[in-house]
Coordinates of C-alpha atoms in Angstrom, one line a residue:
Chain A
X1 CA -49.5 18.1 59.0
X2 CA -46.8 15.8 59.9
X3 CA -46.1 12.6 57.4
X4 CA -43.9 9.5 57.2
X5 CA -42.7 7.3 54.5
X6 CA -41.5 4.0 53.9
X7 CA -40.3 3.5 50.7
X8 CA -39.8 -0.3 50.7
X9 CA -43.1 -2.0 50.9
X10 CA -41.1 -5.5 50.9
X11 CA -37.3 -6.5 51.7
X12 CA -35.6 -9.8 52.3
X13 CA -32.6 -10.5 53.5
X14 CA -30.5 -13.8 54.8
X15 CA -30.0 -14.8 58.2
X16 CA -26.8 -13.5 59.9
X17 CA -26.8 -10.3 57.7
X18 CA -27.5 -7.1 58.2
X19 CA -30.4 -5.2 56.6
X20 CA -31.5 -1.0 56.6
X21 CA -35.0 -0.4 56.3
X22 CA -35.8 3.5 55.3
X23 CA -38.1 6.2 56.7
X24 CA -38.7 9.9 55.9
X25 CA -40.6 12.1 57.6
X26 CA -42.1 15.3 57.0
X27 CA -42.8 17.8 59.5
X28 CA -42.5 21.8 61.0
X29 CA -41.2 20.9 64.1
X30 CA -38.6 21.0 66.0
X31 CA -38.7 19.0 68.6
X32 CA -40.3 15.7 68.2
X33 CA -39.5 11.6 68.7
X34 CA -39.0 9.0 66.1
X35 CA -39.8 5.4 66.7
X36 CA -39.3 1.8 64.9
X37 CA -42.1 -0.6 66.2
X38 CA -41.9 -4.2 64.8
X39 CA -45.2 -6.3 64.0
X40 CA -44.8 -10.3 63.7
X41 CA -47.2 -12.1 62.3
X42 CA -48.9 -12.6 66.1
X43 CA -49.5 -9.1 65.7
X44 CA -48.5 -7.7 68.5
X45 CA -46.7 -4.4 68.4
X46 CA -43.3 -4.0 69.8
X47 CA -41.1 -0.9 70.3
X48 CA -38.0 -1.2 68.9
X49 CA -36.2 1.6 68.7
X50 CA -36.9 5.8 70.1
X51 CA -35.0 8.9 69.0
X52 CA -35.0 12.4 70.2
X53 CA -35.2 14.7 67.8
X54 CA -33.0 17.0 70.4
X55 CA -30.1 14.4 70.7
X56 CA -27.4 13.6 68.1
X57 CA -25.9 10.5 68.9
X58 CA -28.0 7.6 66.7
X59 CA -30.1 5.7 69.4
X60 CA -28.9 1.4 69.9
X61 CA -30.3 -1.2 71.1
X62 CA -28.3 -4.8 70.7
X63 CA -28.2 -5.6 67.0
X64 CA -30.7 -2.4 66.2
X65 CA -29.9 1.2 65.4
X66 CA -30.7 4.0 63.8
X67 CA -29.1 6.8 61.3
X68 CA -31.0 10.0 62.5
X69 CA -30.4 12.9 60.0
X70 CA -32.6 15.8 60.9
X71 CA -31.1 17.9 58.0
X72 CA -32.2 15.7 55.6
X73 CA -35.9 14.1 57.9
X74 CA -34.6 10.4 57.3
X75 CA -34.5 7.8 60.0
X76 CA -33.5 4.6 58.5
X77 CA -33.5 1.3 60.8
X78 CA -30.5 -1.2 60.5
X79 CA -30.7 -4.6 61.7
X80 CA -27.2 -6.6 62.6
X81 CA -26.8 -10.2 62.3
X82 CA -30.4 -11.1 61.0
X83 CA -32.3 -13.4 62.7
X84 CA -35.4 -15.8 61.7
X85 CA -37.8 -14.3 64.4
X86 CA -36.7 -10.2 63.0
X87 CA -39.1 -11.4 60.3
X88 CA -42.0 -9.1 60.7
X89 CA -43.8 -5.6 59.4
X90 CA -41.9 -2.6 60.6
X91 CA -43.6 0.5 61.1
X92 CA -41.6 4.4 61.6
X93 CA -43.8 7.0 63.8
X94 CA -43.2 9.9 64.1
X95 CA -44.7 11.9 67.1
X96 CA -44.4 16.0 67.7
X97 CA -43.7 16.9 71.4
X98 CA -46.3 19.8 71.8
X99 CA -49.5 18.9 73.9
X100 CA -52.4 17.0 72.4
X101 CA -50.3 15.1 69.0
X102 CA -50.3 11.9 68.0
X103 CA -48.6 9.4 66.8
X104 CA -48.1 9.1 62.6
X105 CA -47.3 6.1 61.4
X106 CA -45.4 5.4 58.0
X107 CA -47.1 2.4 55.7
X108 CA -45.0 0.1 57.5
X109 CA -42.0 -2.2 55.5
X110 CA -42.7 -6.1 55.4
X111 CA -39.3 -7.4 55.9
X112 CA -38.6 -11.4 55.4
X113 CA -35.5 -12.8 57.1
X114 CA -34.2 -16.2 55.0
X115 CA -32.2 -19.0 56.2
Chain B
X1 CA -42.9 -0.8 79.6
X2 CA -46.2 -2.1 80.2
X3 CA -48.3 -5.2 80.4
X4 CA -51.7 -4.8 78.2
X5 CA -54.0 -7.1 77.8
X6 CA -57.1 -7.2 74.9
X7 CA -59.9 -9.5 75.3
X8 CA -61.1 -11.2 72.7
X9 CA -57.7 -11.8 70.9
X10 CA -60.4 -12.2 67.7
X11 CA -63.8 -13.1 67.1
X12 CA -65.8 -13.4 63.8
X13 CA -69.6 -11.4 64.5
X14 CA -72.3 -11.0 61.8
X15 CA -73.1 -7.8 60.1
X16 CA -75.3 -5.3 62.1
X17 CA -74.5 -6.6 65.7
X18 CA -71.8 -5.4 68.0
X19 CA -68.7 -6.2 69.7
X20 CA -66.8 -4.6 72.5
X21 CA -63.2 -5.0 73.1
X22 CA -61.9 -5.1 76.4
X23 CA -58.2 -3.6 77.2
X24 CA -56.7 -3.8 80.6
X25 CA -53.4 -2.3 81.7
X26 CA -51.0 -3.6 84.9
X27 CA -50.5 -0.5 86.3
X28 CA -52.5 3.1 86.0
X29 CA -52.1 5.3 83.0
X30 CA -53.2 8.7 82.2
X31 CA -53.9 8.0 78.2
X32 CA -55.1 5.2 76.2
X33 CA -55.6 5.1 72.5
X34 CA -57.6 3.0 70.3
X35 CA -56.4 2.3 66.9
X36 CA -57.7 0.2 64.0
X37 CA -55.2 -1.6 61.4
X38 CA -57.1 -2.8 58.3
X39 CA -55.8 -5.4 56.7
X40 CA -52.7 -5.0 54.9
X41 CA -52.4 -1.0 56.0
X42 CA -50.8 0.6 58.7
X43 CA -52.6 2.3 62.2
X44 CA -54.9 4.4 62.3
X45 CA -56.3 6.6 65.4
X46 CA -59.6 6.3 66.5
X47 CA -59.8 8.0 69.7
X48 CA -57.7 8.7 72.5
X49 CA -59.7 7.8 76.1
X50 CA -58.5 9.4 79.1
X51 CA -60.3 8.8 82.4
X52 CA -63.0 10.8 83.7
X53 CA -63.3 12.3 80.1
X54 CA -65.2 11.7 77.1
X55 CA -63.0 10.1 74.4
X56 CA -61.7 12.4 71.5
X57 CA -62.3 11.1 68.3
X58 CA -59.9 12.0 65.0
X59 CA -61.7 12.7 62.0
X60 CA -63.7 10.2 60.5
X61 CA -64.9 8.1 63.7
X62 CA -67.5 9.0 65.5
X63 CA -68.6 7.9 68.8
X64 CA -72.2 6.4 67.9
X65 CA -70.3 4.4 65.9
X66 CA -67.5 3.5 68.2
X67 CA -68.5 4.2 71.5
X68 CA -65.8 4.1 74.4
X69 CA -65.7 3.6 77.9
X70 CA -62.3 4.5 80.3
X71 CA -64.4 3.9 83.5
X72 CA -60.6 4.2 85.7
X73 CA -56.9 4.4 84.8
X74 CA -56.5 0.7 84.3
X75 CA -59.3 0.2 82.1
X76 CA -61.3 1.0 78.4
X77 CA -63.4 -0.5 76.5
X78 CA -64.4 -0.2 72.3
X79 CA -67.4 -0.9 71.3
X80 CA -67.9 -1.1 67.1
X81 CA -71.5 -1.1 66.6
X82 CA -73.6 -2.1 63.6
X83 CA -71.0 -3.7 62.4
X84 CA -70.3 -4.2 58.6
X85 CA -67.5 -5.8 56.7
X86 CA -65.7 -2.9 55.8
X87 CA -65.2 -3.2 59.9
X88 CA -62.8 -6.6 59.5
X89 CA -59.7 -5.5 61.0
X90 CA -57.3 -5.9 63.9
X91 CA -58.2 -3.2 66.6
X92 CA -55.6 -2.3 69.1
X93 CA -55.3 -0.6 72.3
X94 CA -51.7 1.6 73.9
X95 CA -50.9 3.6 76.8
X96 CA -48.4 5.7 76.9
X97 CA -45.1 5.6 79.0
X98 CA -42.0 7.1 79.4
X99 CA -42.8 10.6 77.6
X100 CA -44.7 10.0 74.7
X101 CA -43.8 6.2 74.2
X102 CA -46.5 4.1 73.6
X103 CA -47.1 -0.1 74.0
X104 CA -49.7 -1.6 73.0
X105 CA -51.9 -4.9 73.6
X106 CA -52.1 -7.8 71.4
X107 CA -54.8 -6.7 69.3
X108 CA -58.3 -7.9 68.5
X109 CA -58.7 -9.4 65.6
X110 CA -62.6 -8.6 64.1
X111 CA -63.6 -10.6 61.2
X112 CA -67.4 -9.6 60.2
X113 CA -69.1 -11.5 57.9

């Protein structure tokens, strides 16, 4: 059975700098995705970021992105130029890509931005 | 992505009745999922509902006690039944999209007292 960890229950970090949250994950498989969601405090669920296990270049988007190492089953979220509203719960899942799997989400990191 | 929509956004329901959550998609999807995020912890799967299917439930939920409807592809409904406070939680539906991606709706919010 596939697992994922988050090893910091809580982080804080100041506005304008840059944070990395960690995941590990724990799995057979060869082929699977990796995904950051985030969870304000409206609790709504928002993708973040998606990696392919298959690719090697680190997956971006704007002040996101990730350092994928497969070797080593870590997928660690960095977050540029910190903002208020980046303050939220952040949740790693991991999902195998073989018919009928589903999602498995880590514990999830409770990360406060500061100004 | 996708536009999903939960109805209620929360409620607060005495032990032993029953509430059904309503989750509607903008566009038709194969796969829904229900999950159910006590407080504090992270998501966990109840069931996954496709249309024209009975749901599949993951081990520890069973359907008499969360009964689901996916009458089309738009479309599902939870229902948590004889509701207890070990039930307070947010409840959330997703579809999936682009491969395996999922997005989900804003959550229902279940307080039982």
């Amino acid at each position: 059975a596939q697992t994922v960890t988050q090893s910091q229950p809580e982080m804080s970090v100041q506005e304008a700098e840059t944070v990395t949250l960690s995941c590990t994950y724990d799995t057979s498989e060869n082929n699977y995705y990796l995904f950051w969601y985030k969870q304000p405090p409206s609790r709504q669920m928002i993708l973040v970021i998606r990696q392919e296990a298959y690719k090697q270049q680190n997956a971006t988007e704007n002040r996101f992105s990730v350092n994928f190492q497969k070797a080593a089953k870590s997928f660690s979220l960095k977050i540029s130029d910190s903002q208020l509203g980046d303050t939220a719960m952040y949740f790693c899942a991991f999902i195998a890509d073989n018919y009928g799997q589903n999602f498995v989400f880590g514990p999830g990191t409770r990360l406060s931005v500061l100004p | 992505s996708a536009v999903i929509s939960q109805k209620p956004s929360r409620d607060i329901c005495q032990r032993g009745t029953s509430l059904t959550i309503q989750c509607q998609v903008d566009s038709q999807v194969t796969m829904m999922f229900w999950y159910r995020q006590q407080p504090g912890q992270s998501l966990t799967l109840i069931a996954t509902a496709n249309q024209g299917s009975e749901a599949t439930y993951e081990s520890g939920f069973v359907i008499d006690k969360f009964p689901i409807s996916r009458p089309n592809l738009t479309f599902s409904t939870l229902t948590v039944s004889n509701m207890s406070p070990e039930d307070s939680s947010i409840y959330l539906c997703s579809v999936e999209r682009v491969g395996v991606t999922q997005y989900f709706g804003p959550g229902t919010r279940l307080t039982v007292l």
